[in-house]
Amino acid sequence: MKRALPVLVLTVAGLIPVWRYTPSAPKPAVAEPAPAPSVSTSPGGTVRVVAGPTVDTEKGPVQVEVTLDGDRISAVRMLRQPDHPQTTAAVPVLIEETLQAQSADVDTVSGATVTSDGYRESLQAALDAQGS
């Protein structure tokens, strides 16, 4: 019984900061307007390179550049991405899924949810800017 009182007091003292903690309000994602697409002509048709807007996420900014050959997505490149190990691992998966789906309708990569959301938002804005 001699130990019960100090344990109880220390437990309450340790829980007080947890009860008083109030998380900060989440920052809304801010998207900049997409720049005008650049167009170049190739023997196979029209190739357009469109950069999506920079999307600010809680992990850092995300910006996508998409290369379109006609109506097909031929390449995707990350112009800006958070400097985080999960993001680095997720980017090739997101790009591969985009090339397979030929749209911004790709699955979220586990462990990189925030980056996946920013990627989809920037990619969709780039696709919308070029008229797909």
Coordinates of C-alpha atoms in Angstrom, one line a residue:
M1 CA 0.0 0.0 0.0
K2 CA 3.0 2.3 0.5
R3 CA 3.8 2.1 -3.2
A4 CA 0.2 2.6 -4.4
L5 CA 0.0 6.3 -3.5
P6 CA 3.2 7.3 -5.4
V7 CA 2.2 5.2 -8.4
L8 CA -1.2 6.8 -8.5
V9 CA 0.2 10.3 -8.1
L10 CA 2.8 9.8 -10.9
T11 CA 0.2 8.3 -13.2
V12 CA -2.0 11.3 -12.8
A13 CA 0.9 13.6 -13.2
G14 CA 1.9 11.8 -16.4
L15 CA -1.7 11.9 -17.8
I16 CA -2.3 15.6 -17.2
P17 CA -0.2 16.8 -20.3
V18 CA -2.0 14.2 -22.4
W19 CA -5.4 15.6 -21.3
R20 CA -4.3 19.2 -21.9
Y21 CA -2.9 18.5 -25.4
T22 CA -4.8 20.1 -28.2
P23 CA -3.6 19.3 -31.7
S24 CA -3.1 22.1 -34.2
A25 CA -5.7 22.6 -36.9
P26 CA -4.7 20.8 -40.1
K27 CA -3.4 23.1 -42.9
P28 CA -5.6 22.9 -46.0
A29 CA -4.0 21.8 -49.2
V30 CA -3.4 24.8 -51.4
A31 CA -3.2 24.2 -55.1
E32 CA -1.6 26.8 -57.5
P33 CA -3.1 27.2 -60.9
A34 CA -1.5 24.9 -63.5
P35 CA 0.9 26.6 -65.9
A36 CA 0.0 26.6 -69.6
P37 CA 0.9 23.3 -71.3
S38 CA 3.9 23.3 -73.6
V39 CA 3.3 21.6 -76.9
S40 CA 5.8 20.1 -79.3
T41 CA 5.2 18.2 -82.5
S42 CA 6.7 14.8 -83.1
P43 CA 6.5 12.5 -86.1
G44 CA 3.9 10.4 -84.3
G45 CA 1.6 13.3 -83.4
T46 CA 1.4 16.0 -80.8
V47 CA 3.4 15.6 -77.5
R48 CA 2.3 17.8 -74.7
V49 CA 4.2 18.3 -71.4
V50 CA 1.9 19.6 -68.7
A51 CA 3.0 20.5 -65.2
G52 CA 0.4 20.3 -62.5
P53 CA 0.1 22.8 -59.7
T54 CA 2.2 22.5 -56.5
V55 CA 0.0 20.9 -53.8
D56 CA 1.2 21.7 -50.3
T57 CA 0.7 18.7 -48.0
E58 CA 1.6 18.3 -44.4
K59 CA 4.7 16.3 -45.5
G60 CA 5.8 18.9 -48.1
P61 CA 5.0 20.1 -51.6
V62 CA 4.1 17.7 -54.4
Q63 CA 4.1 18.7 -58.1
V64 CA 3.7 16.4 -61.0
E65 CA 4.6 16.8 -64.7
V66 CA 2.8 14.6 -67.2
T67 CA 3.8 13.9 -70.8
L68 CA 1.0 13.1 -73.2
D69 CA 1.4 11.6 -76.6
G70 CA -1.9 12.3 -78.2
D71 CA -4.4 11.2 -75.6
R72 CA -2.1 8.7 -73.9
I73 CA -0.1 9.4 -70.8
S74 CA 3.4 8.4 -71.9
A75 CA 5.4 9.6 -68.9
V76 CA 5.0 11.1 -65.5
R77 CA 7.7 12.9 -63.5
M78 CA 7.7 14.3 -60.0
L79 CA 8.9 17.9 -60.0
R80 CA 8.6 18.3 -56.3
Q81 CA 8.1 15.7 -53.6
P82 CA 8.6 15.5 -49.8
D83 CA 12.0 14.4 -48.7
H84 CA 10.7 11.3 -46.9
P85 CA 11.7 7.6 -47.3
Q86 CA 8.0 6.5 -47.7
T87 CA 7.6 9.1 -50.5
T88 CA 10.7 8.0 -52.3
A89 CA 9.4 4.4 -52.3
A90 CA 5.9 5.4 -53.3
V91 CA 6.7 7.5 -56.3
P92 CA 7.6 4.7 -58.7
V93 CA 4.5 2.8 -57.7
L94 CA 2.3 5.8 -58.3
I95 CA 3.9 6.5 -61.7
E96 CA 3.5 2.9 -62.8
E97 CA -0.1 2.8 -61.7
T98 CA -0.8 6.0 -63.6
L99 CA 0.7 4.6 -66.8
Q100 CA -1.4 1.5 -66.5
A101 CA -4.6 3.3 -65.6
Q102 CA -4.0 6.2 -68.0
S103 CA -5.7 8.5 -65.5
A104 CA -5.3 10.0 -62.1
D105 CA -7.5 7.2 -60.7
V106 CA -4.8 5.4 -58.8
D107 CA -4.7 3.6 -55.5
T108 CA -3.1 5.2 -52.4
V109 CA 0.3 3.7 -51.6
S110 CA 0.3 2.3 -48.0
G111 CA 2.5 4.4 -45.8
A112 CA 2.5 7.4 -48.2
T113 CA -1.2 8.5 -48.0
V114 CA -0.5 12.2 -47.9
T115 CA 1.9 12.1 -50.8
S116 CA -0.5 9.9 -52.8
D117 CA -3.3 12.4 -52.3
G118 CA -1.1 15.3 -53.3
Y119 CA 0.1 13.3 -56.4
R120 CA -3.4 12.6 -57.5
E121 CA -4.5 16.2 -57.0
S122 CA -1.6 17.6 -59.0
L123 CA -1.9 15.0 -61.7
Q124 CA -5.6 15.5 -62.1
A125 CA -5.1 19.3 -62.4
A126 CA -2.5 18.8 -65.1
L127 CA -4.8 16.4 -67.0
D128 CA -7.7 18.9 -66.7
A129 CA -5.4 21.8 -67.9
Q130 CA -4.6 20.0 -71.1
G131 CA -8.2 19.0 -71.7
S132 CA -8.3 15.2 -71.0

